[in-house]
PDB file of C-alpha atoms in Angstrom:
ATOM      1  CA  UNK A   1      29.845 -24.579  -2.391  1.00 33.00           C
ATOM      2  CA  UNK A   2      29.781 -24.909   1.396  1.00 36.00           C
ATOM      3  CA  UNK A   3      28.317 -22.794   4.146  1.00 38.00           C
ATOM      4  CA  UNK A   4      30.385 -22.991   7.312  1.00 37.00           C
ATOM      5  CA  UNK A   5      28.002 -20.907   9.410  1.00 37.00           C
ATOM      6  CA  UNK A   6      24.967 -18.688   8.821  1.00 38.00           C
ATOM      7  CA  UNK A   7      27.050 -15.937  10.436  1.00 34.00           C
ATOM      8  CA  UNK A   8      29.412 -15.965   7.436  1.00 30.00           C
ATOM      9  CA  UNK A   9      26.566 -15.285   4.997  1.00 27.00           C
ATOM     10  CA  UNK A  10      28.033 -17.706   2.442  1.00 26.00           C
ATOM     11  CA  UNK A  11      25.267 -19.720   0.821  1.00 27.00           C
ATOM     12  CA  UNK A  12      25.058 -21.982  -2.191  1.00 29.00           C
ATOM     13  CA  UNK A  13      22.318 -23.778  -4.035  1.00 32.00           C
ATOM     14  CA  UNK A  14      24.492 -26.886  -4.102  1.00 35.00           C
ATOM     15  CA  UNK A  15      25.327 -27.431  -0.460  1.00 37.00           C
ATOM     16  CA  UNK A  16      24.701 -25.540   2.764  1.00 39.00           C
ATOM     17  CA  UNK A  17      25.913 -26.555   6.222  1.00 36.00           C
ATOM     18  CA  UNK A  18      24.046 -25.186   9.242  1.00 38.00           C
ATOM     19  CA  UNK A  19      25.831 -23.910  12.339  1.00 38.00           C
ATOM     20  CA  UNK A  20      23.905 -26.731  14.056  1.00 41.00           C
ATOM     21  CA  UNK A  21      25.769 -29.256  11.871  1.00 41.00           C
ATOM     22  CA  UNK A  22      22.754 -29.749   9.612  1.00 49.00           C
ATOM     23  CA  UNK A  23      23.161 -29.437   5.872  1.00 51.00           C
ATOM     24  CA  UNK A  24      20.988 -28.971   2.805  1.00 53.00           C
ATOM     25  CA  UNK A  25      21.680 -29.635  -0.845  1.00 51.00           C
ATOM     26  CA  UNK A  26      19.620 -29.572  -3.994  1.00 49.00           C
ATOM     27  CA  UNK A  27      19.615 -32.350  -6.546  1.00 45.00           C
ATOM     28  CA  UNK A  28      17.649 -31.656  -9.682  1.00 50.00           C
ATOM     29  CA  UNK A  29      14.083 -31.140  -8.438  1.00 55.00           C
ATOM     30  CA  UNK A  30      14.826 -31.981  -4.833  1.00 67.00           C
ATOM     31  CA  UNK A  31      16.492 -30.599  -1.773  1.00 79.00           C
ATOM     32  CA  UNK A  32      18.172 -32.965   0.624  1.00 79.00           C
ATOM     33  CA  UNK A  33      19.233 -32.472   4.236  1.00 81.00           C
ATOM     34  CA  UNK A  34      21.769 -34.096   6.518  1.00 77.00           C
ATOM     35  CA  UNK A  35      22.080 -33.838  10.287  1.00 77.00           C
ATOM     36  CA  UNK A  36      25.064 -36.182  10.643  1.00 75.00           C
ATOM     37  CA  UNK A  37      27.736 -34.407   8.629  1.00 74.00           C
ATOM     38  CA  UNK A  38      26.764 -35.944   5.292  1.00 74.00           C
ATOM     39  CA  UNK A  39      26.738 -39.635   6.187  1.00 78.00           C
ATOM     40  CA  UNK A  40      23.000 -39.898   5.488  1.00 77.00           C
ATOM     41  CA  UNK A  41      20.701 -37.585   3.558  1.00 78.00           C
ATOM     42  CA  UNK A  42      16.939 -37.031   3.656  1.00 80.00           C
ATOM     43  CA  UNK A  43      14.861 -35.621   0.810  1.00 81.00           C
ATOM     44  CA  UNK A  44      12.888 -32.645   2.169  1.00 83.00           C
ATOM     45  CA  UNK A  45      11.327 -31.214  -0.989  1.00 83.00           C
ATOM     46  CA  UNK A  46       9.394 -33.956  -2.809  1.00 81.00           C
ATOM     47  CA  UNK A  47       5.751 -33.061  -3.076  1.00 84.00           C
ATOM     48  CA  UNK A  48       6.526 -29.334  -2.783  1.00 87.00           C
ATOM     49  CA  UNK A  49       8.925 -28.123  -5.497  1.00 85.00           C
ATOM     50  CA  UNK A  50       7.538 -28.179  -9.035  1.00 81.00           C
ATOM     51  CA  UNK A  51      10.601 -27.322 -11.128  1.00 75.00           C
ATOM     52  CA  UNK A  52      13.893 -29.049 -11.604  1.00 64.00           C
ATOM     53  CA  UNK A  53      16.449 -26.644 -10.121  1.00 77.00           C
ATOM     54  CA  UNK A  54      17.055 -24.541  -7.044  1.00 81.00           C
ATOM     55  CA  UNK A  55      18.859 -21.288  -7.820  1.00 81.00           C
ATOM     56  CA  UNK A  56      19.287 -20.115  -4.239  1.00 87.00           C
ATOM     57  CA  UNK A  57      19.017 -21.496  -0.729  1.00 89.00           C
ATOM     58  CA  UNK A  58      18.923 -19.057   2.176  1.00 92.00           C
ATOM     59  CA  UNK A  59      18.893 -19.877   5.865  1.00 92.00           C
ATOM     60  CA  UNK A  60      17.549 -16.893   7.819  1.00 94.00           C
ATOM     61  CA  UNK A  61      20.180 -15.852  10.391  1.00 93.00           C
ATOM     62  CA  UNK A  62      17.431 -14.517  12.678  1.00 95.00           C
ATOM     63  CA  UNK A  63      15.646 -17.899  12.688  1.00 94.00           C
ATOM     64  CA  UNK A  64      17.568 -21.086  11.802  1.00 85.00           C
ATOM     65  CA  UNK A  65      14.296 -22.942  11.154  1.00 90.00           C
ATOM     66  CA  UNK A  66      13.356 -20.552   8.328  1.00 95.00           C
ATOM     67  CA  UNK A  67      14.681 -21.550   4.909  1.00 94.00           C
ATOM     68  CA  UNK A  68      13.988 -19.882   1.578  1.00 95.00           C
ATOM     69  CA  UNK A  69      14.427 -21.615  -1.781  1.00 92.00           C
ATOM     70  CA  UNK A  70      14.534 -19.565  -4.962  1.00 91.00           C
ATOM     71  CA  UNK A  71      13.832 -21.688  -7.984  1.00 88.00           C
ATOM     72  CA  UNK A  72      15.476 -21.618 -11.415  1.00 80.00           C
ATOM     73  CA  UNK A  73      18.987 -22.653 -12.384  1.00 69.00           C
ATOM     74  CA  UNK A  74      21.036 -19.459 -12.324  1.00 62.00           C
ATOM     75  CA  UNK A  75      24.321 -20.799 -13.639  1.00 62.00           C
ATOM     76  CA  UNK A  76      23.503 -20.870 -17.308  1.00 61.00           C
ATOM     77  CA  UNK A  77      25.547 -20.173 -20.428  1.00 57.00           C
ATOM     78  CA  UNK A  78      24.360 -18.928 -23.785  1.00 55.00           C
ATOM     79  CA  UNK A  79      23.542 -20.624 -26.153  1.00 53.00           C
ATOM     80  CA  UNK A  80      23.005 -23.721 -23.983  1.00 51.00           C
ATOM     81  CA  UNK A  81      20.360 -22.328 -21.679  1.00 51.00           C
ATOM     82  CA  UNK A  82      18.629 -24.880 -19.481  1.00 50.00           C
ATOM     83  CA  UNK A  83      15.054 -24.001 -20.443  1.00 51.00           C
ATOM     84  CA  UNK A  84      13.624 -26.773 -18.281  1.00 49.00           C
ATOM     85  CA  UNK A  85      15.257 -25.188 -15.209  1.00 55.00           C
ATOM     86  CA  UNK A  86      12.961 -22.167 -15.110  1.00 60.00           C
ATOM     87  CA  UNK A  87      11.434 -21.171 -11.863  1.00 71.00           C
ATOM     88  CA  UNK A  88       8.113 -21.612 -10.206  1.00 85.00           C
ATOM     89  CA  UNK A  89       9.047 -18.851  -7.804  1.00 91.00           C
ATOM     90  CA  UNK A  90      10.051 -18.852  -4.164  1.00 95.00           C
ATOM     91  CA  UNK A  91       9.366 -21.316  -1.360  1.00 95.00           C
ATOM     92  CA  UNK A  92       9.658 -20.878   2.409  1.00 97.00           C
ATOM     93  CA  UNK A  93       9.936 -23.405   5.204  1.00 95.00           C
ATOM     94  CA  UNK A  94       9.411 -22.323   8.804  1.00 96.00           C
ATOM     95  CA  UNK A  95      10.243 -25.738  10.258  1.00 91.00           C
ATOM     96  CA  UNK A  96      13.739 -26.512   8.905  1.00 87.00           C
ATOM     97  CA  UNK A  97      12.428 -28.094   5.697  1.00 88.00           C
ATOM     98  CA  UNK A  98       9.710 -30.392   7.052  1.00 90.00           C
ATOM     99  CA  UNK A  99       7.091 -28.538   4.975  1.00 94.00           C
ATOM    100  CA  UNK A 100       7.268 -25.797   2.351  1.00 94.00           C
ATOM    101  CA  UNK A 101       4.931 -22.964   1.374  1.00 96.00           C
ATOM    102  CA  UNK A 102       4.925 -21.649  -2.195  1.00 95.00           C
ATOM    103  CA  UNK A 103       5.185 -17.834  -2.122  1.00 96.00           C
ATOM    104  CA  UNK A 104       4.634 -17.132  -5.826  1.00 93.00           C
ATOM    105  CA  UNK A 105       6.993 -14.942  -7.911  1.00 93.00           C
ATOM    106  CA  UNK A 106       6.964 -17.302 -10.911  1.00 89.00           C
ATOM    107  CA  UNK A 107       7.235 -14.342 -13.286  1.00 89.00           C
ATOM    108  CA  UNK A 108      10.828 -13.726 -12.145  1.00 87.00           C
ATOM    109  CA  UNK A 109      11.894 -16.835 -14.114  1.00 84.00           C
ATOM    110  CA  UNK A 110      15.279 -17.346 -12.402  1.00 86.00           C
ATOM    111  CA  UNK A 111      15.815 -16.486  -8.712  1.00 90.00           C
ATOM    112  CA  UNK A 112      19.571 -16.006  -8.362  1.00 89.00           C
ATOM    113  CA  UNK A 113      19.881 -15.097  -4.684  1.00 92.00           C
ATOM    114  CA  UNK A 114      17.771 -14.698  -1.549  1.00 95.00           C
ATOM    115  CA  UNK A 115      18.979 -12.928   1.598  1.00 96.00           C
ATOM    116  CA  UNK A 116      17.266 -11.772   4.783  1.00 96.00           C
ATOM    117  CA  UNK A 117      17.953  -9.150   7.406  1.00 96.00           C
ATOM    118  CA  UNK A 118      20.090 -10.783  10.127  1.00 95.00           C
ATOM    119  CA  UNK A 119      17.914  -9.135  12.792  1.00 95.00           C
ATOM    120  CA  UNK A 120      14.495  -9.771  11.275  1.00 96.00           C
ATOM    121  CA  UNK A 121      13.538 -12.972   9.436  1.00 96.00           C
ATOM    122  CA  UNK A 122      10.581 -11.205   7.786  1.00 98.00           C
ATOM    123  CA  UNK A 123      12.687  -8.686   5.837  1.00 97.00           C
ATOM    124  CA  UNK A 124      13.760 -10.640   2.764  1.00 97.00           C
ATOM    125  CA  UNK A 125      15.429  -9.696  -0.526  1.00 97.00           C
ATOM    126  CA  UNK A 126      15.338 -11.660  -3.784  1.00 96.00           C
ATOM    127  CA  UNK A 127      17.525 -11.120  -6.838  1.00 94.00           C
ATOM    128  CA  UNK A 128      15.983 -11.977 -10.200  1.00 92.00           C
ATOM    129  CA  UNK A 129      17.711 -12.624 -13.504  1.00 87.00           C
ATOM    130  CA  UNK A 130      14.425 -12.575 -15.406  1.00 83.00           C
ATOM    131  CA  UNK A 131      13.842 -14.187 -18.787  1.00 81.00           C
ATOM    132  CA  UNK A 132      17.299 -14.990 -20.145  1.00 78.00           C
ATOM    133  CA  UNK A 133      16.280 -15.083 -23.806  1.00 79.00           C
ATOM    134  CA  UNK A 134      14.109 -11.968 -23.913  1.00 85.00           C
ATOM    135  CA  UNK A 135      13.955  -8.483 -22.458  1.00 90.00           C
ATOM    136  CA  UNK A 136      12.022  -8.524 -19.197  1.00 89.00           C
ATOM    137  CA  UNK A 137      10.736  -5.920 -16.767  1.00 93.00           C
ATOM    138  CA  UNK A 138      10.731  -8.610 -14.053  1.00 92.00           C
ATOM    139  CA  UNK A 139      14.507  -8.356 -13.521  1.00 93.00           C
ATOM    140  CA  UNK A 140      15.917  -6.646 -10.436  1.00 95.00           C
ATOM    141  CA  UNK A 141      15.853  -6.756  -6.649  1.00 96.00           C
ATOM    142  CA  UNK A 142      12.649  -7.416  -4.731  1.00 97.00           C
ATOM    143  CA  UNK A 143      11.955  -6.849  -1.036  1.00 97.00           C
ATOM    144  CA  UNK A 144       9.436  -8.386   1.330  1.00 98.00           C
ATOM    145  CA  UNK A 145       8.696  -7.104   4.836  1.00 98.00           C
ATOM    146  CA  UNK A 146       6.288  -9.930   5.675  1.00 98.00           C
ATOM    147  CA  UNK A 147       8.442 -13.027   5.261  1.00 98.00           C
ATOM    148  CA  UNK A 148       7.812 -13.355   1.526  1.00 97.00           C
ATOM    149  CA  UNK A 149       4.027 -13.185   1.493  1.00 97.00           C
ATOM    150  CA  UNK A 150       4.196 -10.015  -0.641  1.00 97.00           C
ATOM    151  CA  UNK A 151       7.017  -8.401  -2.628  1.00 97.00           C
ATOM    152  CA  UNK A 152       7.954  -4.964  -3.954  1.00 97.00           C
ATOM    153  CA  UNK A 153      10.554  -4.286  -6.665  1.00 97.00           C
ATOM    154  CA  UNK A 154      13.111  -1.930  -5.107  1.00 96.00           C
ATOM    155  CA  UNK A 155      15.862  -1.876  -7.761  1.00 95.00           C
ATOM    156  CA  UNK A 156      15.691  -2.067 -11.544  1.00 94.00           C
ATOM    157  CA  UNK A 157      18.387  -1.042 -14.027  1.00 94.00           C
ATOM    158  CA  UNK A 158      16.768  -1.978 -17.341  1.00 94.00           C
ATOM    159  CA  UNK A 159      14.949  -4.877 -18.991  1.00 92.00           C
ATOM    160  CA  UNK A 160      18.230  -6.528 -20.057  1.00 90.00           C
ATOM    161  CA  UNK A 161      20.114  -6.386 -16.719  1.00 90.00           C
ATOM    162  CA  UNK A 162      19.364  -9.046 -14.129  1.00 89.00           C
ATOM    163  CA  UNK A 163      20.699  -9.699 -10.637  1.00 91.00           C
ATOM    164  CA  UNK A 164      23.094 -12.577  -9.973  1.00 88.00           C
ATOM    165  CA  UNK A 165      24.148 -11.890  -6.370  1.00 90.00           C
ATOM    166  CA  UNK A 166      23.119  -9.965  -3.236  1.00 92.00           C
ATOM    167  CA  UNK A 167      24.967  -9.013  -0.068  1.00 93.00           C
ATOM    168  CA  UNK A 168      23.801  -7.593   3.254  1.00 92.00           C
ATOM    169  CA  UNK A 169      26.003  -5.580   5.593  1.00 90.00           C
ATOM    170  CA  UNK A 170      25.546  -7.480   8.858  1.00 86.00           C
ATOM    171  CA  UNK A 171      26.791  -4.495  10.850  1.00 88.00           C
ATOM    172  CA  UNK A 172      24.256  -2.171   9.206  1.00 89.00           C
ATOM    173  CA  UNK A 173      21.543  -4.134   7.351  1.00 86.00           C
ATOM    174  CA  UNK A 174      19.654  -0.916   6.543  1.00 84.00           C
ATOM    175  CA  UNK A 175      22.585   0.295   4.409  1.00 80.00           C
TER     176      UNK A 175
END
């Protein structure tokens, strides 16, 4: 997938293109970045990410230097689940990927989508699939009001229903 602009709110764990002509992509256990339209790529995740797949990349519209990475391959099919692609939670970079901070949330297993309020980079939402092979109370939508340092579950259907996608109304993010 491709992201033409953070304004469009179209993000993918495979490829994201900044409005500033920078791009990110994940490759197995790494995230790579380009600033020249894809001619050259730089690994920006080695030494930080501990698992082998990124389920979601989110560039905060309110701060283009803030990037969130939700771990865990979210495009799985039964019975061929990618057990080695489980998550070690959520990461945040506040300097366009130069360094990453691990924010926890390993119990969510697979982070399918991360979004933030377009007006406030500290209001962040995470969608969790949970354990794909077992019932799990860790499924649902989580919200952080402090940039991901702490999280609260704000939506839960049942222990067999996970979240695969999130959307924010840019005209009314409180909706």
